[in-house]
Amino acid sequence: MKLPEFNRTLRQLVTLPIVLLVLMAGFLAWQIAAATRAQRALDHSDQVTAQLQELLSLFIDQETGLRGFQLTSDPVMLDPWNAAAGPIQLHFANLHELLAGDGAQLRSLDDLEVRYNQWLGFANAVLNQDAASLKAAGMNQRGKAMMDGLRTATATMLQHEEALRAERSHHARWLQGRELVSLLLSAVVVGIFLALFTRHHVHAISVSYLRRIAEITERSDALSESQQWFQTTLESIGDAVIACNNRGGVTFMNAVSEKLTGWPLEEARGKSLERVFHIINEQTRERVENPVEKVRRLKQVVGLANHTILIARDGREYVIADSAAPIMSGADKMAGVVLVFRDVTEERRVQTALVASEKLAVAGRLAASIAHEIHNPLDSVANLHFLLQQEDDPAKRAEYLRLAQQELGRTMQISRTMLSLYREPKAPIQIDLRELIEGVLLLLDRRLQHQGIRVETHIAAELAVEGFPAELRQVFTNLIINAIEAAGPRGRVRIGMEHAESGELHGAGAIIEVTDSGPGIAPEAAKRLFQPFFTTKGADGTGLGLWVSMGIVQKHGGSIIVIESPDRELPGACIRVYLPARTLAQRMGQPAA
Amino acid sequence: MSSPTILCIDDEVPGLQIRKAVLERAGYQVLTAADGPTGLTLFRGNAIDGVVLDYYMPEMDGGAVAETMRRERPDVPILLLSAYINLPTEVVRMVDVTLLKGEGPMELLEKLRVMLRPASESTKSAVGGSA
């Protein structure tokens, strides 16, 4: 049952009984009015009877007075006569008034009044004559007859009124009976109707209510089951999960997050996320922005900054990878934030080991060039030493020594360049990119010459970035060796370097592009190029070079991508590296070393 | 008997000149070339008794030069110099002697002397095996 239907039913349940009771009350009022009218008619008959009886009594009083006077001639005897005269007129007037609506009785009354007046005329005549004359004239007989007629007329009227009263009394009783029956019947009918009507509607409401309760119970069970399911799922997954409300108070933690943060849920509940989830930047060791704030600002899933360290309650540190997402309760309403993170400390250790192994691999790739570069001058120095031993001419000896010095210088240069691949300052330093790339090219020079590869460098201006030189050397060694291998003998490699203006996507810095004349990278390979262990070189490649390079570039706050070669003459692969002038760590306030 | 003529081929010009001085002091006549094609021209135009050839050279490496020489004049012995430890096997088989750069002039002169010795004095394989 829908709410409007329910309201309508309720209205009907209240309104209908009221209407029925009002109707019933009206009906009863009509009945009562009829009974009252019947009672009034009875009263009327009683009044008429009383008036007539009094009138008859007054007639008798006058006659009695008249007879007494006739016998005694004593005027005292006329007192009843005189006393009755006034009331008789009054009663006649009253009866006229009472019988106004009853034609037959009114006519009888008129007749009675006529008879009385005749008797009165007779009586007055009697009063003016003596007794003897009365006897002689037979007046007494006449008077008696007149009075008898008067009495008879009154009695007739009385009888008529009695009959009328009996009829009215019968009617009144009938009305009373009808009233009672009507009351009972209407009460029973209305009662039954109301009972059926109420039962019907209450039943409908009750069914609907029960159905709704069943639905709510079912929904509640489903909800509870779903909640249980989610709870179990969240408890079971290997990642740590923390949920908080939109004020940043912790509302849920699974077992993994309890273990990593060192906070049991009971204690953490309601506490601010910052207190429980204490994260810092791995490099600067400064506090990282509260993810709840960040999500609230952006209203979307945010991956937290790389190199985040979680400091547990007991001070233990975990390298974590994490993301935070908003919990939306409506189109635009954020109910909270859920954080998902995992301990990547072990992963990071493996990654570090892989990076170190890749460093060795780079050294391996350079080994041939380095061996050549070192053995050539060494060979010359050994030969010069032999010549010096045998030469007496000072000028020639000086020349040999100069040549030996020159060759040793070359060895030193190669050795320094090689060492710079590994020796690393602790903090980022200012690096001249041109010098760095030329150093890499020097190491590869013999190889380039041997394969007849032409390297063109287009360096726009003095370009300096902050960073770790050995790491960046590793990146460019990788990129240039890849280009050399892709270009093949007598191929071409172009190294372009230009200043990058500060823009929407990145700050000021340098863009370096390494393009080769090779066959290019297949789109399928391009997608996986920066994944670890992906190689296009079969057993000759470790599949770590570009992955490590990307890690290094990202650590510097830069980016590395494969783009379509902008040079038509070099249709091969083009790798673009962006390096910011100031590294992330520097920007975050670490003092320059 | 006049001193043997050695053809030295190496793209490392300072090293080549120094090696030439060493060989001349040891009594050889030395012709030099800074790349493979020039070396082959000299090889064809002169009476060469032995070749000291660098392996790692741009454009045309020592292997390719040795192969041509072997094809044209298989009797001329070749000493292959290299900064590499691991040279391709087919290249090693093609030459008489190999020598790692940096082993020193005494080693070079000794190997060259053995290599140029008439076949009757020793077998070729005995010398070649020292590489």
PDB file of N, CA and C in Angstrom, chain A residues 367-369 371-373 375-387 390-392 396 400 403-404 406-407 410 446-452 490, chain B residues 10-12 14-19 21-23 25-26 54-61 81-85 99-106 108-109:
ATOM      1  N   ALA A 367      81.374  -2.886 -21.330  1.00  0.00           N
ATOM      2  CA  ALA A 367      82.661  -3.551 -21.103  1.00  0.00           C
ATOM      3  C   ALA A 367      83.546  -3.571 -22.342  1.00  0.00           C
ATOM      4  N   ALA A 368      82.971  -3.916 -23.501  1.00  0.00           N
ATOM      5  CA  ALA A 368      83.764  -4.015 -24.725  1.00  0.00           C
ATOM      6  C   ALA A 368      84.423  -2.683 -25.045  1.00  0.00           C
ATOM      7  N   SER A 369      83.594  -1.623 -24.982  1.00  0.00           N
ATOM      8  CA  SER A 369      84.147  -0.300 -25.285  1.00  0.00           C
ATOM      9  C   SER A 369      85.228   0.065 -24.296  1.00  0.00           C
ATOM     10  N   ALA A 371      87.083  -1.901 -22.367  1.00  0.00           N
ATOM     11  CA  ALA A 371      88.280  -2.736 -22.534  1.00  0.00           C
ATOM     12  C   ALA A 371      89.130  -2.182 -23.677  1.00  0.00           C
ATOM     13  N   HIS A 372      88.457  -1.856 -24.756  1.00  0.00           N
ATOM     14  CA  HIS A 372      89.176  -1.323 -25.907  1.00  0.00           C
ATOM     15  C   HIS A 372      89.851  -0.012 -25.561  1.00  0.00           C
ATOM     16  N   GLU A 373      89.081   0.836 -24.888  1.00  0.00           N
ATOM     17  CA  GLU A 373      89.593   2.165 -24.556  1.00  0.00           C
ATOM     18  C   GLU A 373      90.776   2.081 -23.604  1.00  0.00           C
ATOM     19  N   HIS A 375      92.787  -0.842 -23.116  1.00  0.00           N
ATOM     20  CA  HIS A 375      93.879  -1.640 -23.663  1.00  0.00           C
ATOM     21  C   HIS A 375      94.680  -0.904 -24.726  1.00  0.00           C
ATOM     22  N   ASN A 376      94.018  -0.077 -25.501  1.00  0.00           N
ATOM     23  CA  ASN A 376      94.756   0.667 -26.531  1.00  0.00           C
ATOM     24  C   ASN A 376      95.837   1.564 -25.940  1.00  0.00           C
ATOM     25  N   PRO A 377      95.469   2.450 -25.006  1.00  0.00           N
ATOM     26  CA  PRO A 377      96.544   3.274 -24.432  1.00  0.00           C
ATOM     27  C   PRO A 377      97.571   2.443 -23.651  1.00  0.00           C
ATOM     28  N   LEU A 378      97.088   1.373 -22.983  1.00  0.00           N
ATOM     29  CA  LEU A 378      98.033   0.538 -22.237  1.00  0.00           C
ATOM     30  C   LEU A 378      99.070  -0.085 -23.174  1.00  0.00           C
ATOM     31  N   ASP A 379      98.579  -0.520 -24.314  1.00  0.00           N
ATOM     32  CA  ASP A 379      99.464  -1.115 -25.326  1.00  0.00           C
ATOM     33  C   ASP A 379     100.515  -0.101 -25.780  1.00  0.00           C
ATOM     34  N   SER A 380     100.023   1.130 -26.024  1.00  0.00           N
ATOM     35  CA  SER A 380     100.958   2.173 -26.466  1.00  0.00           C
ATOM     36  C   SER A 380     101.985   2.464 -25.395  1.00  0.00           C
ATOM     37  N   VAL A 381     101.524   2.538 -24.118  1.00  0.00           N
ATOM     38  CA  VAL A 381     102.456   2.851 -23.026  1.00  0.00           C
ATOM     39  C   VAL A 381     103.517   1.740 -22.901  1.00  0.00           C
ATOM     40  N   ALA A 382     103.082   0.485 -23.030  1.00  0.00           N
ATOM     41  CA  ALA A 382     104.041  -0.635 -22.943  1.00  0.00           C
ATOM     42  C   ALA A 382     105.069  -0.554 -24.076  1.00  0.00           C
ATOM     43  N   ASN A 383     104.555  -0.209 -25.260  1.00  0.00           N
ATOM     44  CA  ASN A 383     105.478  -0.071 -26.401  1.00  0.00           C
ATOM     45  C   ASN A 383     106.454   1.082 -26.199  1.00  0.00           C
ATOM     46  N   LEU A 384     105.933   2.197 -25.651  1.00  0.00           N
ATOM     47  CA  LEU A 384     106.790   3.370 -25.425  1.00  0.00           C
ATOM     48  C   LEU A 384     107.853   3.045 -24.374  1.00  0.00           C
ATOM     49  N   HIS A 385     107.458   2.300 -23.386  1.00  0.00           N
ATOM     50  CA  HIS A 385     108.408   1.888 -22.347  1.00  0.00           C
ATOM     51  C   HIS A 385     109.560   1.095 -22.960  1.00  0.00           C
ATOM     52  N   PHE A 386     109.221   0.184 -23.876  1.00  0.00           N
ATOM     53  CA  PHE A 386     110.220  -0.615 -24.597  1.00  0.00           C
ATOM     54  C   PHE A 386     111.171   0.292 -25.396  1.00  0.00           C
ATOM     55  N   LEU A 387     110.552   1.264 -26.064  1.00  0.00           N
ATOM     56  CA  LEU A 387     111.363   2.169 -26.889  1.00  0.00           C
ATOM     57  C   LEU A 387     112.287   3.013 -26.024  1.00  0.00           C
ATOM     58  N   GLN A 390     115.428   1.470 -24.981  1.00  0.00           N
ATOM     59  CA  GLN A 390     116.418   1.267 -26.025  1.00  0.00           C
ATOM     60  C   GLN A 390     116.930   2.557 -26.658  1.00  0.00           C
ATOM     61  N   GLU A 391     116.268   3.655 -26.327  1.00  0.00           N
ATOM     62  CA  GLU A 391     116.582   4.918 -27.016  1.00  0.00           C
ATOM     63  C   GLU A 391     117.533   5.775 -26.186  1.00  0.00           C
ATOM     64  N   ASP A 392     118.545   6.311 -26.807  1.00  0.00           N
ATOM     65  CA  ASP A 392     119.477   7.182 -26.106  1.00  0.00           C
ATOM     66  C   ASP A 392     119.264   8.634 -26.467  1.00  0.00           C
ATOM     67  N   LYS A 396     114.224  12.098 -28.723  1.00  0.00           N
ATOM     68  CA  LYS A 396     113.282  11.009 -28.980  1.00  0.00           C
ATOM     69  C   LYS A 396     112.673  10.494 -27.688  1.00  0.00           C
ATOM     70  N   TYR A 400     108.795  10.226 -26.655  1.00  0.00           N
ATOM     71  CA  TYR A 400     108.138   8.997 -26.178  1.00  0.00           C
ATOM     72  C   TYR A 400     107.431   9.234 -24.844  1.00  0.00           C
ATOM     73  N   LEU A 403     104.300  11.130 -25.405  1.00  0.00           N
ATOM     74  CA  LEU A 403     103.256  10.253 -25.944  1.00  0.00           C
ATOM     75  C   LEU A 403     102.684   9.343 -24.844  1.00  0.00           C
ATOM     76  N   ALA A 404     103.640   8.862 -23.971  1.00  0.00           N
ATOM     77  CA  ALA A 404     103.189   7.981 -22.880  1.00  0.00           C
ATOM     78  C   ALA A 404     102.230   8.729 -21.949  1.00  0.00           C
ATOM     79  N   GLN A 406     100.375  11.257 -22.713  1.00  0.00           N
ATOM     80  CA  GLN A 406      99.120  11.478 -23.437  1.00  0.00           C
ATOM     81  C   GLN A 406      98.223  10.231 -23.368  1.00  0.00           C
ATOM     82  N   GLU A 407      98.854   9.073 -23.578  1.00  0.00           N
ATOM     83  CA  GLU A 407      98.081   7.821 -23.575  1.00  0.00           C
ATOM     84  C   GLU A 407      97.561   7.505 -22.176  1.00  0.00           C
ATOM     85  N   ARG A 410      94.578   9.485 -21.443  1.00  0.00           N
ATOM     86  CA  ARG A 410      93.366   8.903 -22.043  1.00  0.00           C
ATOM     87  C   ARG A 410      92.791   7.830 -21.127  1.00  0.00           C
ATOM     88  N   ARG A 446      84.134   4.223 -29.385  1.00  0.00           N
ATOM     89  CA  ARG A 446      84.750   3.166 -30.190  1.00  0.00           C
ATOM     90  C   ARG A 446      83.686   2.328 -30.857  1.00  0.00           C
ATOM     91  N   ARG A 447      82.656   2.050 -30.076  1.00  0.00           N
ATOM     92  CA  ARG A 447      81.583   1.214 -30.600  1.00  0.00           C
ATOM     93  C   ARG A 447      80.894   1.923 -31.761  1.00  0.00           C
ATOM     94  N   LEU A 448      80.670   3.227 -31.574  1.00  0.00           N
ATOM     95  CA  LEU A 448      80.021   4.003 -32.631  1.00  0.00           C
ATOM     96  C   LEU A 448      80.888   3.985 -33.886  1.00  0.00           C
ATOM     97  N   GLN A 449      82.161   4.181 -33.658  1.00  0.00           N
ATOM     98  CA  GLN A 449      83.089   4.201 -34.802  1.00  0.00           C
ATOM     99  C   GLN A 449      83.111   2.845 -35.485  1.00  0.00           C
ATOM    100  N   HIS A 450      83.203   1.814 -34.659  1.00  0.00           N
ATOM    101  CA  HIS A 450      83.284   0.468 -35.204  1.00  0.00           C
ATOM    102  C   HIS A 450      82.083   0.149 -36.074  1.00  0.00           C
ATOM    103  N   GLN A 451      80.916   0.570 -35.612  1.00  0.00           N
ATOM    104  CA  GLN A 451      79.712   0.245 -36.375  1.00  0.00           C
ATOM    105  C   GLN A 451      79.372   1.319 -37.398  1.00  0.00           C
ATOM    106  N   GLY A 452      80.239   2.331 -37.448  1.00  0.00           N
ATOM    107  CA  GLY A 452      80.023   3.386 -38.436  1.00  0.00           C
ATOM    108  C   GLY A 452      78.728   4.137 -38.200  1.00  0.00           C
ATOM    109  N   ARG A 490      76.259   1.527 -39.601  1.00  0.00           N
ATOM    110  CA  ARG A 490      76.066   2.658 -40.502  1.00  0.00           C
ATOM    111  C   ARG A 490      74.718   3.360 -40.312  1.00  0.00           C
TER     112      ARG A 490
ATOM    113  N   ASP B  10      95.852  -0.318 -38.109  1.00  0.00           N
ATOM    114  CA  ASP B  10      95.142   0.019 -36.852  1.00  0.00           C
ATOM    115  C   ASP B  10      94.553   1.411 -36.995  1.00  0.00           C
ATOM    116  N   ASP B  11      93.326   1.581 -36.563  1.00  0.00           N
ATOM    117  CA  ASP B  11      92.711   2.918 -36.667  1.00  0.00           C
ATOM    118  C   ASP B  11      93.175   3.842 -35.554  1.00  0.00           C
ATOM    119  N   GLU B  12      93.816   3.281 -34.532  1.00  0.00           N
ATOM    120  CA  GLU B  12      94.352   4.110 -33.436  1.00  0.00           C
ATOM    121  C   GLU B  12      95.702   4.646 -33.890  1.00  0.00           C
ATOM    122  N   PRO B  14      97.910   7.110 -32.959  1.00  0.00           N
ATOM    123  CA  PRO B  14      99.096   7.231 -32.091  1.00  0.00           C
ATOM    124  C   PRO B  14      99.687   5.863 -31.757  1.00  0.00           C
ATOM    125  N   GLY B  15      98.818   4.928 -31.409  1.00  0.00           N
ATOM    126  CA  GLY B  15      99.271   3.567 -31.079  1.00  0.00           C
ATOM    127  C   GLY B  15      99.965   2.925 -32.270  1.00  0.00           C
ATOM    128  N   LEU B  16      99.446   3.164 -33.468  1.00  0.00           N
ATOM    129  CA  LEU B  16     100.013   2.603 -34.705  1.00  0.00           C
ATOM    130  C   LEU B  16     101.443   3.115 -34.933  1.00  0.00           C
ATOM    131  N   GLN B  17     101.606   4.418 -34.708  1.00  0.00           N
ATOM    132  CA  GLN B  17     102.925   5.023 -34.922  1.00  0.00           C
ATOM    133  C   GLN B  17     103.945   4.487 -33.909  1.00  0.00           C
ATOM    134  N   ILE B  18     103.466   4.320 -32.677  1.00  0.00           N
ATOM    135  CA  ILE B  18     104.364   3.816 -31.622  1.00  0.00           C
ATOM    136  C   ILE B  18     104.759   2.367 -31.936  1.00  0.00           C
ATOM    137  N   ARG B  19     103.749   1.578 -32.390  1.00  0.00           N
ATOM    138  CA  ARG B  19     104.023   0.174 -32.723  1.00  0.00           C
ATOM    139  C   ARG B  19     105.018   0.101 -33.890  1.00  0.00           C
ATOM    140  N   ALA B  21     107.338   2.249 -34.537  1.00  0.00           N
ATOM    141  CA  ALA B  21     108.679   2.544 -34.013  1.00  0.00           C
ATOM    142  C   ALA B  21     109.298   1.319 -33.346  1.00  0.00           C
ATOM    143  N   VAL B  22     108.465   0.583 -32.605  1.00  0.00           N
ATOM    144  CA  VAL B  22     108.945  -0.619 -31.903  1.00  0.00           C
ATOM    145  C   VAL B  22     109.446  -1.648 -32.918  1.00  0.00           C
ATOM    146  N   LEU B  23     108.600  -1.869 -33.948  1.00  0.00           N
ATOM    147  CA  LEU B  23     108.957  -2.873 -34.955  1.00  0.00           C
ATOM    148  C   LEU B  23     110.205  -2.465 -35.732  1.00  0.00           C
ATOM    149  N   ARG B  25     112.566  -0.594 -34.638  1.00  0.00           N
ATOM    150  CA  ARG B  25     113.732  -0.771 -33.781  1.00  0.00           C
ATOM    151  C   ARG B  25     114.143  -2.248 -33.721  1.00  0.00           C
ATOM    152  N   ALA B  26     113.133  -3.133 -33.873  1.00  0.00           N
ATOM    153  CA  ALA B  26     113.443  -4.571 -33.863  1.00  0.00           C
ATOM    154  C   ALA B  26     113.987  -5.033 -35.224  1.00  0.00           C
ATOM    155  N   ASP B  54      94.825  -4.905 -36.474  1.00  0.00           N
ATOM    156  CA  ASP B  54      93.920  -4.648 -35.327  1.00  0.00           C
ATOM    157  C   ASP B  54      92.541  -5.187 -35.702  1.00  0.00           C
ATOM    158  N   TYR B  55      91.864  -5.733 -34.702  1.00  0.00           N
ATOM    159  CA  TYR B  55      90.546  -6.316 -35.009  1.00  0.00           C
ATOM    160  C   TYR B  55      89.452  -5.244 -35.038  1.00  0.00           C
ATOM    161  N   TYR B  56      89.455  -4.394 -33.982  1.00  0.00           N
ATOM    162  CA  TYR B  56      88.322  -3.503 -33.772  1.00  0.00           C
ATOM    163  C   TYR B  56      88.531  -2.193 -34.520  1.00  0.00           C
ATOM    164  N   MET B  57      87.978  -2.086 -35.727  1.00  0.00           N
ATOM    165  CA  MET B  57      88.142  -0.877 -36.538  1.00  0.00           C
ATOM    166  C   MET B  57      86.802  -0.515 -37.161  1.00  0.00           C
ATOM    167  N   PRO B  58      86.545   0.787 -37.335  1.00  0.00           N
ATOM    168  CA  PRO B  58      85.286   1.185 -37.963  1.00  0.00           C
ATOM    169  C   PRO B  58      85.205   0.711 -39.411  1.00  0.00           C
ATOM    170  N   GLU B  59      84.027   0.658 -39.894  1.00  0.00           N
ATOM    171  CA  GLU B  59      83.708   0.283 -41.278  1.00  0.00           C
ATOM    172  C   GLU B  59      84.083  -1.171 -41.586  1.00  0.00           C
ATOM    173  N   MET B  60      85.388  -1.411 -41.712  1.00  0.00           N
ATOM    174  CA  MET B  60      85.824  -2.767 -42.078  1.00  0.00           C
ATOM    175  C   MET B  60      86.711  -3.282 -40.957  1.00  0.00           C
ATOM    176  N   ASP B  61      86.215  -4.285 -40.220  1.00  0.00           N
ATOM    177  CA  ASP B  61      87.009  -4.726 -39.065  1.00  0.00           C
ATOM    178  C   ASP B  61      88.102  -5.732 -39.464  1.00  0.00           C
ATOM    179  N   LEU B  81      95.659  -8.337 -33.576  1.00  0.00           N
ATOM    180  CA  LEU B  81      95.694  -7.644 -32.287  1.00  0.00           C
ATOM    181  C   LEU B  81      94.261  -7.333 -31.860  1.00  0.00           C
ATOM    182  N   SER B  82      94.038  -7.419 -30.568  1.00  0.00           N
ATOM    183  CA  SER B  82      92.683  -7.067 -30.131  1.00  0.00           C
ATOM    184  C   SER B  82      92.665  -6.602 -28.687  1.00  0.00           C
ATOM    185  N   ALA B  83      91.736  -5.685 -28.415  1.00  0.00           N
ATOM    186  CA  ALA B  83      91.538  -5.267 -27.017  1.00  0.00           C
ATOM    187  C   ALA B  83      90.537  -6.202 -26.349  1.00  0.00           C
ATOM    188  N   TYR B  84      89.896  -7.040 -27.152  1.00  0.00           N
ATOM    189  CA  TYR B  84      88.910  -7.991 -26.634  1.00  0.00           C
ATOM    190  C   TYR B  84      89.558  -9.259 -26.148  1.00  0.00           C
ATOM    191  N   ILE B  85      88.959  -9.866 -25.201  1.00  0.00           N
ATOM    192  CA  ILE B  85      89.412 -11.188 -24.785  1.00  0.00           C
ATOM    193  C   ILE B  85      88.719 -12.231 -25.652  1.00  0.00           C
ATOM    194  N   LEU B  99      96.969 -11.633 -30.423  1.00  0.00           N
ATOM    195  CA  LEU B  99      97.662 -11.004 -29.295  1.00  0.00           C
ATOM    196  C   LEU B  99      96.742  -9.966 -28.661  1.00  0.00           C
ATOM    197  N   LEU B 100      96.666 -10.012 -27.336  1.00  0.00           N
ATOM    198  CA  LEU B 100      95.845  -9.036 -26.622  1.00  0.00           C
ATOM    199  C   LEU B 100      96.636  -7.751 -26.471  1.00  0.00           C
ATOM    200  N   LYS B 101      95.997  -6.649 -26.845  1.00  0.00           N
ATOM    201  CA  LYS B 101      96.685  -5.360 -26.702  1.00  0.00           C
ATOM    202  C   LYS B 101      97.036  -5.151 -25.238  1.00  0.00           C
ATOM    203  N   GLY B 102      98.241  -4.667 -25.002  1.00  0.00           N
ATOM    204  CA  GLY B 102      98.639  -4.453 -23.609  1.00  0.00           C
ATOM    205  C   GLY B 102      99.535  -5.563 -23.076  1.00  0.00           C
ATOM    206  N   GLU B 103      99.688  -6.620 -23.863  1.00  0.00           N
ATOM    207  CA  GLU B 103     100.560  -7.714 -23.382  1.00  0.00           C
ATOM    208  C   GLU B 103     102.048  -7.308 -23.444  1.00  0.00           C
ATOM    209  N   GLY B 104     102.322  -6.244 -24.185  1.00  0.00           N
ATOM    210  CA  GLY B 104     103.684  -5.710 -24.188  1.00  0.00           C
ATOM    211  C   GLY B 104     104.451  -6.001 -25.479  1.00  0.00           C
ATOM    212  N   PRO B 105     105.473  -5.199 -25.752  1.00  0.00           N
ATOM    213  CA  PRO B 105     106.212  -5.313 -27.014  1.00  0.00           C
ATOM    214  C   PRO B 105     107.024  -6.608 -27.107  1.00  0.00           C
ATOM    215  N   MET B 106     107.532  -7.119 -25.956  1.00  0.00           N
ATOM    216  CA  MET B 106     108.339  -8.324 -25.999  1.00  0.00           C
ATOM    217  C   MET B 106     107.519  -9.491 -26.523  1.00  0.00           C
ATOM    218  N   LEU B 108     104.858  -9.202 -28.392  1.00  0.00           N
ATOM    219  CA  LEU B 108     104.559  -8.926 -29.808  1.00  0.00           C
ATOM    220  C   LEU B 108     105.725  -9.368 -30.694  1.00  0.00           C
ATOM    221  N   LEU B 109     106.930  -8.961 -30.284  1.00  0.00           N
ATOM    222  CA  LEU B 109     108.101  -9.263 -31.110  1.00  0.00           C
ATOM    223  C   LEU B 109     108.365 -10.762 -31.158  1.00  0.00           C
TER     224      LEU B 109
END
